[in-house]
Amino acid sequence: MFSLECQSRTIYRNTQKLLIKNRGAVFLENIETTVNETLFKDSQKLALECEKKLDWHLKLGKEYTYSSLVFCIIDAVFSIGVHYSSAEKAVNNYACYYHLTKYNTEEVNPNHTVSDFIKNYENIGDVNRFASEVLCNLQKTSSIKGITKAEACYLVAKVFQKYSIETISDFRLIPLEKEASLIKDIRAVKGQRSGIMIEYLFMLIGDENRCKPDRHLVGFVSDVLAKKHQHSEISELIYAVYNILKTTHSNLTVRYLDYLIWNYQRNNGSK
């Protein structure tokens, strides 16, 4: 069993280093480097609850083995603000319409690139038709002046195409300075300003040092601490909890911790 009190300062300072290392993360760009005792105490409590409640034998979901960057984009865009089953159906509908295999290695669909998705979208010729006939989902990014999530997928895909990122492998090779510019352009797509979708998208593509402060992570933290936090604080807390728990879970990553919390809250959390 880990000892929380004896490693308080060390754990929190290690967390600050991790936050700085991952400076491309949307919510962590302006983190203060001073020790925040309140946040640290909260992270202690969260770590204890994670140790007790999370299923440490659970494997990452199949969505983390998508065969194409296109599926990652569809999943990430459609998952925001709704039950996850809606995103799963959108991915499945696209795969079925074009007879594609969703999972395993990228070599399964070696020719299905971001440009192929853009071509498929443009060949349909109408955003509402693509949304209704291909994805079978007319959801919008916002109920107030939002665009369809189908169009948002197209616009995000166009950003990746602009940076010559066609596949998951292409993304993993981009330099940090190019990634920062990529994030800026994706956030410019209508409905993506908060950056939550970007965090999840990069996690799906393979970034293990990110977390997505969605309603499930927010709900878990709120249930445990009985108070509300800003999204930036949620991210900081998850990184701090990761630094505590990695001492007893050697294969732990920030992404995996996010998934365990998300899965627990989805099935057990307050509604």
Short mmCIF file of C-alpha atoms in Angstrom, two decimals:
data_model
loop_
_atom_site.label_atom_id
_atom_site.label_comp_id
_atom_site.label_asym_id
_atom_site.label_seq_id
_atom_site.Cartn_x
_atom_site.Cartn_y
_atom_site.Cartn_z
CA MET A 1 0.00 0.00 0.00
CA PHE A 2 1.36 3.42 -0.90
CA SER A 3 2.04 6.09 1.68
CA LEU A 4 0.48 9.42 0.75
CA GLU A 5 1.77 11.77 3.43
CA CYS A 6 5.48 11.02 3.13
CA GLN A 7 5.64 11.72 -0.60
CA SER A 8 3.39 14.78 -0.83
CA ARG A 9 5.86 17.38 -2.05
CA THR A 10 7.70 14.98 -4.34
CA ILE A 11 4.52 13.74 -5.98
CA TYR A 12 3.17 17.19 -6.63
CA ARG A 13 6.41 18.52 -8.06
CA ASN A 14 6.66 15.48 -10.34
CA THR A 15 3.16 16.30 -11.50
CA GLN A 16 4.17 19.83 -12.37
CA LYS A 17 7.01 18.46 -14.50
CA LEU A 18 4.61 16.16 -16.33
CA LEU A 19 2.22 19.03 -16.98
CA ILE A 20 5.01 21.12 -18.46
CA LYS A 21 6.25 18.22 -20.58
CA ASN A 22 2.78 17.84 -22.06
CA ARG A 23 2.47 21.52 -22.86
CA GLY A 24 0.48 20.71 -26.00
CA ALA A 25 -2.48 19.64 -23.87
CA VAL A 26 -5.26 22.16 -24.23
CA PHE A 27 -6.15 22.66 -20.58
CA LEU A 28 -2.65 22.63 -19.14
CA GLU A 29 -0.93 25.47 -20.92
CA ASN A 30 -0.96 27.94 -18.02
CA ILE A 31 -0.55 25.69 -14.95
CA GLU A 32 1.16 27.43 -12.03
CA THR A 33 4.29 25.70 -10.77
CA THR A 34 3.72 26.55 -7.12
CA VAL A 35 2.47 23.82 -4.84
CA ASN A 36 -1.28 24.06 -4.20
CA GLU A 37 -1.94 22.32 -0.91
CA THR A 38 -5.71 22.14 -1.42
CA LEU A 39 -5.35 20.43 -4.78
CA PHE A 40 -2.79 18.06 -3.35
CA LYS A 41 -5.08 17.00 -0.51
CA ASP A 42 -7.86 16.48 -3.02
CA SER A 43 -5.56 14.30 -5.13
CA GLN A 44 -4.73 12.20 -2.06
CA LYS A 45 -8.40 11.53 -1.44
CA LEU A 46 -9.04 10.78 -5.11
CA ALA A 47 -6.11 8.36 -5.24
CA LEU A 48 -7.49 6.38 -2.29
CA GLU A 49 -10.92 6.18 -3.91
CA CYS A 50 -9.41 5.13 -7.24
CA GLU A 51 -7.46 2.37 -5.50
CA LYS A 52 -10.64 1.06 -3.89
CA LYS A 53 -13.20 1.52 -6.65
CA LEU A 54 -11.55 1.09 -10.04
CA ASP A 55 -11.33 -2.21 -11.90
CA TRP A 56 -7.57 -2.56 -12.23
CA HIS A 57 -7.91 -5.65 -14.42
CA LEU A 58 -9.96 -3.87 -17.07
CA LYS A 59 -8.48 -3.52 -20.55
CA LEU A 60 -8.77 -0.41 -22.68
CA GLY A 61 -11.88 -0.37 -24.86
CA LYS A 62 -11.79 -1.44 -28.51
CA GLU A 63 -12.07 2.19 -29.56
CA TYR A 64 -8.39 2.53 -28.68
CA THR A 65 -7.54 0.07 -31.47
CA TYR A 66 -9.29 1.79 -34.37
CA SER A 67 -7.86 0.89 -37.75
CA SER A 68 -8.17 4.39 -39.22
CA LEU A 69 -7.73 7.98 -38.12
CA VAL A 70 -11.18 8.59 -39.64
CA PHE A 71 -12.86 6.45 -36.96
CA CYS A 72 -10.98 8.36 -34.26
CA ILE A 73 -12.33 11.65 -35.61
CA ILE A 74 -15.93 10.42 -35.85
CA ASP A 75 -15.83 8.89 -32.36
CA ALA A 76 -14.29 11.98 -30.74
CA VAL A 77 -16.65 14.48 -32.36
CA PHE A 78 -19.82 12.46 -31.77
CA SER A 79 -18.96 11.56 -28.16
CA ILE A 80 -19.16 15.12 -26.83
CA GLY A 81 -22.23 16.01 -24.78
CA VAL A 82 -24.16 12.77 -25.33
CA HIS A 83 -24.19 9.14 -24.25
CA TYR A 84 -21.22 7.31 -25.75
CA SER A 85 -23.46 4.77 -27.50
CA SER A 86 -24.31 7.56 -29.96
CA ALA A 87 -20.66 7.86 -31.01
CA GLU A 88 -20.29 4.08 -31.26
CA LYS A 89 -23.27 3.91 -33.61
CA ALA A 90 -21.94 6.73 -35.80
CA VAL A 91 -18.59 4.94 -36.22
CA ASN A 92 -20.32 1.64 -36.91
CA ASN A 93 -22.68 3.21 -39.45
CA TYR A 94 -19.80 4.78 -41.37
CA ALA A 95 -17.83 1.52 -41.36
CA CYS A 96 -20.82 -0.47 -42.56
CA TYR A 97 -21.75 2.02 -45.30
CA TYR A 98 -18.27 1.85 -46.83
CA HIS A 99 -17.56 -1.80 -45.89
CA LEU A 100 -14.60 -1.03 -43.63
CA THR A 101 -13.09 -2.93 -40.71
CA LYS A 102 -13.07 -0.80 -37.56
CA TYR A 103 -10.43 -2.37 -35.35
CA ASN A 104 -6.97 -3.92 -35.10
CA THR A 105 -3.97 -2.53 -36.99
CA GLU A 106 -3.96 0.28 -39.48
CA GLU A 107 -2.94 -2.18 -42.16
CA VAL A 108 -6.50 -3.57 -42.21
CA ASN A 109 -7.69 -0.53 -44.21
CA PRO A 110 -4.39 0.63 -45.74
CA ASN A 111 -6.15 2.80 -48.32
CA HIS A 112 -8.77 4.44 -46.12
CA THR A 113 -7.27 7.79 -45.27
CA VAL A 114 -8.50 11.19 -44.13
CA SER A 115 -8.63 12.21 -47.80
CA ASP A 116 -10.88 9.22 -48.53
CA PHE A 117 -13.28 10.39 -45.83
CA ILE A 118 -13.28 13.90 -47.31
CA LYS A 119 -13.94 12.47 -50.77
CA ASN A 120 -16.81 10.32 -49.46
CA TYR A 121 -18.34 13.36 -47.76
CA GLU A 122 -18.01 15.56 -50.83
CA ASN A 123 -19.36 12.85 -53.15
CA ILE A 124 -22.58 12.77 -51.14
CA GLY A 125 -22.77 16.50 -51.76
CA ASP A 126 -25.08 17.48 -48.92
CA VAL A 127 -24.22 17.66 -45.23
CA ASN A 128 -27.66 16.64 -44.00
CA ARG A 129 -27.80 13.72 -46.42
CA PHE A 130 -24.35 12.53 -45.29
CA ALA A 131 -25.43 12.88 -41.67
CA SER A 132 -28.73 11.03 -42.15
CA GLU A 133 -27.82 8.38 -44.74
CA VAL A 134 -24.22 7.55 -43.86
CA LEU A 135 -23.83 8.32 -40.16
CA CYS A 136 -27.56 8.10 -39.35
CA ASN A 137 -27.10 10.93 -36.87
CA LEU A 138 -28.23 14.55 -37.19
CA GLN A 139 -26.83 15.75 -33.86
CA LYS A 140 -25.29 19.20 -33.72
CA THR A 141 -22.22 20.47 -31.87
CA SER A 142 -24.50 22.83 -29.96
CA SER A 143 -28.22 23.46 -29.68
CA ILE A 144 -27.49 27.16 -30.21
CA LYS A 145 -26.06 27.97 -33.65
CA GLY A 146 -24.22 24.65 -33.78
CA ILE A 147 -23.27 22.81 -36.95
CA THR A 148 -23.99 19.14 -37.51
CA LYS A 149 -21.41 16.83 -36.00
CA ALA A 150 -21.07 15.30 -39.46
CA GLU A 151 -19.88 18.66 -40.79
CA ALA A 152 -17.59 19.07 -37.80
CA CYS A 153 -15.97 15.72 -38.65
CA TYR A 154 -15.43 16.94 -42.20
CA LEU A 155 -13.87 20.21 -41.04
CA VAL A 156 -11.58 18.44 -38.57
CA ALA A 157 -10.56 16.03 -41.33
CA LYS A 158 -9.74 19.00 -43.56
CA VAL A 159 -7.42 20.32 -40.85
CA PHE A 160 -5.56 17.01 -40.73
CA GLN A 161 -5.35 16.99 -44.52
CA LYS A 162 -3.88 20.52 -44.42
CA TYR A 163 -1.03 19.17 -42.28
CA SER A 164 -0.59 16.10 -44.53
CA ILE A 165 -1.79 13.80 -41.74
CA GLU A 166 -3.68 10.99 -43.43
CA THR A 167 -3.22 8.10 -41.01
CA ILE A 168 -2.62 7.32 -37.36
CA SER A 169 1.03 6.69 -38.19
CA ASP A 170 1.32 10.13 -39.81
CA PHE A 171 0.02 11.79 -36.65
CA ARG A 172 2.47 9.99 -34.40
CA LEU A 173 5.38 11.41 -36.40
CA ILE A 174 4.50 15.10 -36.20
CA PRO A 175 6.87 17.36 -34.20
CA LEU A 176 5.64 19.16 -31.08
CA GLU A 177 5.61 22.61 -32.68
CA LYS A 178 3.44 21.31 -35.53
CA GLU A 179 1.10 19.64 -33.04
CA ALA A 180 0.50 22.96 -31.28
CA SER A 181 -0.50 24.58 -34.57
CA LEU A 182 -2.72 21.61 -35.40
CA ILE A 183 -4.53 21.96 -32.08
CA LYS A 184 -5.10 25.66 -32.68
CA ASP A 185 -6.69 24.96 -36.07
CA ILE A 186 -8.93 22.17 -34.75
CA ARG A 187 -10.12 24.42 -31.94
CA ALA A 188 -11.15 26.94 -34.61
CA VAL A 189 -13.74 24.46 -35.92
CA LYS A 190 -17.17 25.51 -34.70
CA GLY A 191 -18.06 23.75 -31.46
CA GLN A 192 -14.51 22.66 -30.58
CA ARG A 193 -13.31 25.72 -28.67
CA SER A 194 -13.34 23.99 -25.26
CA GLY A 195 -10.74 21.48 -26.42
CA ILE A 196 -12.34 18.46 -24.72
CA MET A 197 -12.85 16.72 -28.06
CA ILE A 198 -9.20 17.28 -28.98
CA GLU A 199 -7.97 15.65 -25.78
CA TYR A 200 -10.07 12.56 -26.46
CA LEU A 201 -9.15 12.48 -30.16
CA PHE A 202 -5.44 12.47 -29.35
CA MET A 203 -6.02 9.76 -26.74
CA LEU A 204 -7.75 7.59 -29.36
CA ILE A 205 -4.85 8.15 -31.76
CA GLY A 206 -2.44 6.87 -29.12
CA ASP A 207 -1.32 9.68 -26.79
CA GLU A 208 -1.06 8.05 -23.35
CA ASN A 209 -0.26 11.27 -21.47
CA ARG A 210 -3.65 12.94 -21.83
CA CYS A 211 -7.00 12.85 -20.07
CA LYS A 212 -10.42 14.12 -21.10
CA PRO A 213 -12.28 16.09 -18.40
CA ASP A 214 -15.73 15.12 -19.67
CA ARG A 215 -18.88 14.70 -17.59
CA HIS A 216 -17.78 11.29 -16.26
CA LEU A 217 -14.43 12.51 -14.94
CA VAL A 218 -16.08 15.66 -13.60
CA GLY A 219 -18.77 13.52 -11.99
CA PHE A 220 -16.28 11.16 -10.34
CA VAL A 221 -14.27 14.01 -8.87
CA SER A 222 -17.42 15.77 -7.68
CA ASP A 223 -18.78 12.58 -6.08
CA VAL A 224 -15.54 11.90 -4.21
CA LEU A 225 -14.71 15.46 -3.14
CA ALA A 226 -18.28 16.76 -2.78
CA LYS A 227 -17.40 19.98 -4.57
CA LYS A 228 -17.05 21.29 -8.09
CA HIS A 229 -13.82 22.01 -9.95
CA GLN A 230 -12.89 23.82 -13.13
CA HIS A 231 -11.97 21.63 -16.11
CA SER A 232 -8.34 22.74 -15.81
CA GLU A 233 -8.33 21.61 -12.16
CA ILE A 234 -9.84 18.23 -13.12
CA SER A 235 -6.97 17.64 -15.52
CA GLU A 236 -4.42 18.69 -12.93
CA LEU A 237 -5.96 16.40 -10.32
CA ILE A 238 -5.90 13.40 -12.67
CA TYR A 239 -2.21 13.97 -13.39
CA ALA A 240 -1.50 14.23 -9.67
CA VAL A 241 -3.45 11.03 -8.96
CA TYR A 242 -1.52 9.29 -11.73
CA ASN A 243 1.77 10.25 -10.08
CA ILE A 244 0.59 8.81 -6.76
CA LEU A 245 -0.82 5.56 -8.14
CA LYS A 246 1.99 4.75 -10.57
CA THR A 247 4.12 3.77 -7.56
CA THR A 248 1.90 0.70 -7.08
CA HIS A 249 0.68 0.26 -10.67
CA SER A 250 3.83 0.22 -12.76
CA ASN A 251 2.03 0.03 -16.13
CA LEU A 252 -0.33 2.89 -15.37
CA THR A 253 -0.67 5.75 -17.86
CA VAL A 254 -2.73 8.92 -17.66
CA ARG A 255 -4.91 7.67 -20.50
CA TYR A 256 -5.56 4.32 -18.80
CA LEU A 257 -6.42 6.03 -15.50
CA ASP A 258 -8.84 8.26 -17.40
CA TYR A 259 -10.45 5.18 -18.97
CA LEU A 260 -10.81 3.35 -15.64
CA ILE A 261 -12.47 6.37 -14.04
CA TRP A 262 -14.69 6.93 -17.09
CA ASN A 263 -15.79 3.30 -17.09
CA TYR A 264 -16.50 3.28 -13.35
CA GLN A 265 -18.49 6.51 -13.44
CA ARG A 266 -20.42 5.44 -16.53
CA ASN A 267 -21.66 2.35 -14.71
CA ASN A 268 -21.80 3.49 -11.08
CA GLY A 269 -21.73 7.25 -10.83
CA SER A 270 -24.45 9.71 -10.01
CA LYS A 271 -26.81 10.44 -12.88
#
